[in-house]
mmCIF file of C-alpha atoms in Angstrom:
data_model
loop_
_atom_site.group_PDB
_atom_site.id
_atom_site.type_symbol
_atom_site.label_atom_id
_atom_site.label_comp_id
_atom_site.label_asym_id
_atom_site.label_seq_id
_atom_site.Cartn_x
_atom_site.Cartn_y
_atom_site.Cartn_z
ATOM 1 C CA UNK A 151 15.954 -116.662 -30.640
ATOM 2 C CA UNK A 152 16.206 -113.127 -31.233
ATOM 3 C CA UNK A 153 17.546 -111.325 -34.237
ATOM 4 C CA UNK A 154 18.950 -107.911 -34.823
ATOM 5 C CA UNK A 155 17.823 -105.699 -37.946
ATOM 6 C CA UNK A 156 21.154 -104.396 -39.948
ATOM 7 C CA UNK A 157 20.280 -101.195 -41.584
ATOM 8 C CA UNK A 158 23.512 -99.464 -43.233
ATOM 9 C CA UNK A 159 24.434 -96.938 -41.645
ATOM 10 C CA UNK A 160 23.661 -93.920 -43.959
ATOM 11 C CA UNK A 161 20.164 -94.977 -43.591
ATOM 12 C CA UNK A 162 20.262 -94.918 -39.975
ATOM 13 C CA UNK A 163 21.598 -91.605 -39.999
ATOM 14 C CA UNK A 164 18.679 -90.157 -42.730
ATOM 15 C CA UNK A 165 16.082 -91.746 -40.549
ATOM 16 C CA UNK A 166 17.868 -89.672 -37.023
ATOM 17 C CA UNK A 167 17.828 -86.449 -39.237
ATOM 18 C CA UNK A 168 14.306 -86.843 -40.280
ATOM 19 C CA UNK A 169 13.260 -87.787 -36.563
ATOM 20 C CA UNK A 170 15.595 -84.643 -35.140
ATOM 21 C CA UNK A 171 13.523 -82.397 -38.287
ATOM 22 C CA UNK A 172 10.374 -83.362 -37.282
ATOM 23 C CA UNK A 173 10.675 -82.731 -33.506
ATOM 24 C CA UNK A 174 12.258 -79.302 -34.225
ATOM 25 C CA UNK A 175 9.239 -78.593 -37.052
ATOM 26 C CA UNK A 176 6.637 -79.512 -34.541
ATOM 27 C CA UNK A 177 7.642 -79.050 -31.395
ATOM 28 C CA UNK A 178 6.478 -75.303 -31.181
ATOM 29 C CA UNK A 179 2.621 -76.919 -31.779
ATOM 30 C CA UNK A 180 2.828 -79.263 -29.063
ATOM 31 C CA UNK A 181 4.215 -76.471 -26.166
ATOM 32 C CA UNK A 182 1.384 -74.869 -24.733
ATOM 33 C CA UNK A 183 2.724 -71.367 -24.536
ATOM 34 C CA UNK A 184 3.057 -70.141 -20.794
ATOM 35 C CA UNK A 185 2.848 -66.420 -19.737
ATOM 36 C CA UNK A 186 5.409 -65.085 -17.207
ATOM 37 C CA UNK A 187 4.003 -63.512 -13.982
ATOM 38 C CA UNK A 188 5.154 -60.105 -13.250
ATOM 39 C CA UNK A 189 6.341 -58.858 -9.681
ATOM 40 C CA UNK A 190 3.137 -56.659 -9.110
ATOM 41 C CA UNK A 191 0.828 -59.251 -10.557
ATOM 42 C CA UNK A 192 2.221 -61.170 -7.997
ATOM 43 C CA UNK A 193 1.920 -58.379 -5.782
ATOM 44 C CA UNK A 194 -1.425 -57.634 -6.695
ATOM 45 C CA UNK A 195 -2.830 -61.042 -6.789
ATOM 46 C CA UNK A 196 -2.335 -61.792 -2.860
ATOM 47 C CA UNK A 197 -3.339 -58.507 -2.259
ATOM 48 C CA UNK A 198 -6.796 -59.458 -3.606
ATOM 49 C CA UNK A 199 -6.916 -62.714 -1.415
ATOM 50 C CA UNK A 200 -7.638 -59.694 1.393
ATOM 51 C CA UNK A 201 -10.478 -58.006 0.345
ATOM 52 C CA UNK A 202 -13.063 -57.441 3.217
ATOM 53 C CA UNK A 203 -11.029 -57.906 5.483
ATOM 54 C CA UNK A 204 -11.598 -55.467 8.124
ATOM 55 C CA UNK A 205 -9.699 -52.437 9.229
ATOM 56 C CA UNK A 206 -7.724 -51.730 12.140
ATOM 57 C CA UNK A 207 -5.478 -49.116 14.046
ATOM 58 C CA UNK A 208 -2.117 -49.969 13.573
ATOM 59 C CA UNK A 209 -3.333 -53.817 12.217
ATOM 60 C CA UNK A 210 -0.858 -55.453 10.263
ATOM 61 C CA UNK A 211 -2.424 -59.191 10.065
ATOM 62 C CA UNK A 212 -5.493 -60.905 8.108
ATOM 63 C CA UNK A 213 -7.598 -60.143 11.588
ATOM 64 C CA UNK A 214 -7.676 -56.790 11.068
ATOM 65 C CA UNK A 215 -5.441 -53.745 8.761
ATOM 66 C CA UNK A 216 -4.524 -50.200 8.409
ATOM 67 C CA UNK A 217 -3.688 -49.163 5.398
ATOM 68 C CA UNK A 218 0.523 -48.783 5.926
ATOM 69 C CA UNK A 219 0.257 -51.908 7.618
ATOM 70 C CA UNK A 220 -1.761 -53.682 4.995
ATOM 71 C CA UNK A 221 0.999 -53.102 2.637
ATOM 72 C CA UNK A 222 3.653 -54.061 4.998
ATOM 73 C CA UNK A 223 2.096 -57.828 4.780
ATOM 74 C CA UNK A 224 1.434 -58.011 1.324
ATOM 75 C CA UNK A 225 4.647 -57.510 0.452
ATOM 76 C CA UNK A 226 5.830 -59.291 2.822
ATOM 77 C CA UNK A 227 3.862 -62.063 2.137
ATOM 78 C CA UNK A 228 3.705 -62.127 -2.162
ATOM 79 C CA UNK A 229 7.074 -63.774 -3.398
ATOM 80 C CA UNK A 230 8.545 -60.281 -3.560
ATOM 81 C CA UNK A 231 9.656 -60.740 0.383
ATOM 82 C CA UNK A 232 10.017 -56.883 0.485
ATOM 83 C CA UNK A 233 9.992 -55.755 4.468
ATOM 84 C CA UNK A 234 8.148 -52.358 4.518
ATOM 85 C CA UNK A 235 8.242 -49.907 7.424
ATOM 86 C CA UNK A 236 4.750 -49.738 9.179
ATOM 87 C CA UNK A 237 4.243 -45.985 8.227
ATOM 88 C CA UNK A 238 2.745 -44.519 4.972
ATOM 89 C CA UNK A 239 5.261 -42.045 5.371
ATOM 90 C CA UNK A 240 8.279 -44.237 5.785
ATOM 91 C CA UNK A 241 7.360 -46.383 2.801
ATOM 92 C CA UNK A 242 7.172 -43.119 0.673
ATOM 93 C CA UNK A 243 11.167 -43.045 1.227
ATOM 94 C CA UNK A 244 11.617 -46.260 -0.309
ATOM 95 C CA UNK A 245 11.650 -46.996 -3.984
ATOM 96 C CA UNK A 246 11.846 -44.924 -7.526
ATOM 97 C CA UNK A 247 9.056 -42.381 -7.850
ATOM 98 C CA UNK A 248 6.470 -42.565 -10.340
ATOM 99 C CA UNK A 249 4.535 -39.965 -12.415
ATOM 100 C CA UNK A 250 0.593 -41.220 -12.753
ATOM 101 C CA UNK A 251 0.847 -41.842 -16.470
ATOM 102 C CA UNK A 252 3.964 -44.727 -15.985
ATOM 103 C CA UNK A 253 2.089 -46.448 -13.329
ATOM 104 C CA UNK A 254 2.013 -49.971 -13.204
ATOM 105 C CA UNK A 255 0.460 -52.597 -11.257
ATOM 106 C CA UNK A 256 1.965 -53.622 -7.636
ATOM 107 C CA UNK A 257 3.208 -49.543 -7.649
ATOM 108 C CA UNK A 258 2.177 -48.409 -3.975
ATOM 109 C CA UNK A 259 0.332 -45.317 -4.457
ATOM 110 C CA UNK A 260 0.366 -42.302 -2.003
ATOM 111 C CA UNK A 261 -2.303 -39.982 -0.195
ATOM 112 C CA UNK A 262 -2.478 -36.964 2.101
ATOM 113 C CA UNK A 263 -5.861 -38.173 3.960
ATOM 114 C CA UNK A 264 -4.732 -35.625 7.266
ATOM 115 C CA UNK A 265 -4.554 -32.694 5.641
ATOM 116 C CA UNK A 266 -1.122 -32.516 6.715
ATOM 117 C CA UNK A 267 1.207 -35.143 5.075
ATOM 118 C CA UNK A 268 1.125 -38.438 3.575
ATOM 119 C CA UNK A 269 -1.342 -40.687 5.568
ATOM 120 C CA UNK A 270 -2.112 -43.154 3.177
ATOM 121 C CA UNK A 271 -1.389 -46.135 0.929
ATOM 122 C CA UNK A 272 -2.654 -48.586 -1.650
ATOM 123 C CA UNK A 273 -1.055 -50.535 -3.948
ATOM 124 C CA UNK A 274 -2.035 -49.893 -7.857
ATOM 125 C CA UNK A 275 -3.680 -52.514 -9.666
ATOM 126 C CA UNK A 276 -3.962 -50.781 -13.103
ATOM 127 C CA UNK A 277 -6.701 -49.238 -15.064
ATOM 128 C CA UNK A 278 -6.851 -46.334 -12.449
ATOM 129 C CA UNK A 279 -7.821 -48.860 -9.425
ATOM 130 C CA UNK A 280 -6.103 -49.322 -6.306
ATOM 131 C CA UNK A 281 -6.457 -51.813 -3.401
ATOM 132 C CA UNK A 282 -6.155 -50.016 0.068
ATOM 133 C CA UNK A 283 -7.686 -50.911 3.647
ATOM 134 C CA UNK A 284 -9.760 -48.281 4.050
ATOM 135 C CA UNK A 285 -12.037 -47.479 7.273
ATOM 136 C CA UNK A 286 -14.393 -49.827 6.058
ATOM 137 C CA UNK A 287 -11.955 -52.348 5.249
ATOM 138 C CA UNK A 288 -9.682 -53.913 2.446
ATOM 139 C CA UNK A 289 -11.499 -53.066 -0.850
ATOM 140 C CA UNK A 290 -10.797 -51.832 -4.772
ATOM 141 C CA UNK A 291 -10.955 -47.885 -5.353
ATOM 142 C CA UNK A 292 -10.565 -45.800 -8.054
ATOM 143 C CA UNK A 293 -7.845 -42.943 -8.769
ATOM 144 C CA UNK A 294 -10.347 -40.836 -10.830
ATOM 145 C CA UNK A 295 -13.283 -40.407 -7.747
ATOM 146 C CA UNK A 296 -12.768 -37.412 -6.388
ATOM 147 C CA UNK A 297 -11.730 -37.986 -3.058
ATOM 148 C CA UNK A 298 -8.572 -39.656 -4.144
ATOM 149 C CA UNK A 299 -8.128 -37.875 -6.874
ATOM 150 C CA UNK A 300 -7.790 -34.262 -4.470
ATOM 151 C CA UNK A 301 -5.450 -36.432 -2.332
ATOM 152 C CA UNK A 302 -3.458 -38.065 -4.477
ATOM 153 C CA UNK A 303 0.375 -37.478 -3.824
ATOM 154 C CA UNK A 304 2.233 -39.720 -5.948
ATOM 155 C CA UNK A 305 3.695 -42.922 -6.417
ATOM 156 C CA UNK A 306 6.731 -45.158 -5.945
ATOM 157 C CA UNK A 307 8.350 -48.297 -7.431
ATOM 158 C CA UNK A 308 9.634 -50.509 -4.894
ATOM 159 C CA UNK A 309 9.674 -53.929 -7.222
ATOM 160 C CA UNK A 310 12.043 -54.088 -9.543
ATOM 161 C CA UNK A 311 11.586 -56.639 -12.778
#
């Protein structure tokens, strides 16, 4: 046979609040606390998955890349979805410009490697590096070697967050 326990009814009700205090008092300890991801880190984070890979005229696929082209897919490909134009040139049109000091990571950052106009791109991972494909393929460089540096034509914001 099974009996029921009859509690009045204010006691039910102190025992609720109590519970309902409790949870809300202790609920902030038993969250692990989870850190948003950013557009560029996004960005930025398949765009590392690439390194080594090597480069390519006009490549625009993990078999081989140029450096417009290597942008093009990583974009493509992070969870931004952005379509850029397969021209270093074309995807300096696009976006908010940048001044050096304000950049942040998944900026793409612009070169004039011709000696005539822009020519190149990377995209900015912070701390002064970028991540380009280069002639000897995908790989991390730095904003303050000189080469860059004397090249360096600016940058633009094409994620917004």
């Amino acid at each position: 046979m099974i009996q029921s326990l009859r509690l009045p009814k204010w006691v039910l009700a102190g025992f609720t609040s109590l519970a309902l205090a409790v949870t809300f008092l202790f609920t902030p300890f038993l969250h692990k606390a989870e850190a948003s991801t950013s557009w560029g880190q996004e960005v930025t984070a398949v765009a590392n998955r690439y390194v080594g890979v090597p480069f390519k005229w006009a490549g625009a696929t993990p078999k081989g890349f140029d450096a417009s082209g290597y942008t093009q897919y990583i974009f493509y490909k992070s969870a931004a979805k952005i379509k850029l134009p397969h021209s270093s040139k074309d995807q300096f049109k696009l976006g908010k410009s940048v001044v050096k000091s304000n950049l942040k990571e998944g900026d793409l950052v612009f070169f004039n490697t011709n000696g005539k106009d822009i020519s190149f791109v990377g995209i900015y991972l912070g701390n002064n590096k970028f991540i380009a494909a280069t002639s000897k393929g995908v790989s991390i460089q730095s904003l303050t070697l000189k080469y860059w540096k004397d090249r360096y034509v600016g940058a633009k914001r094409v994620l917004t967050e």
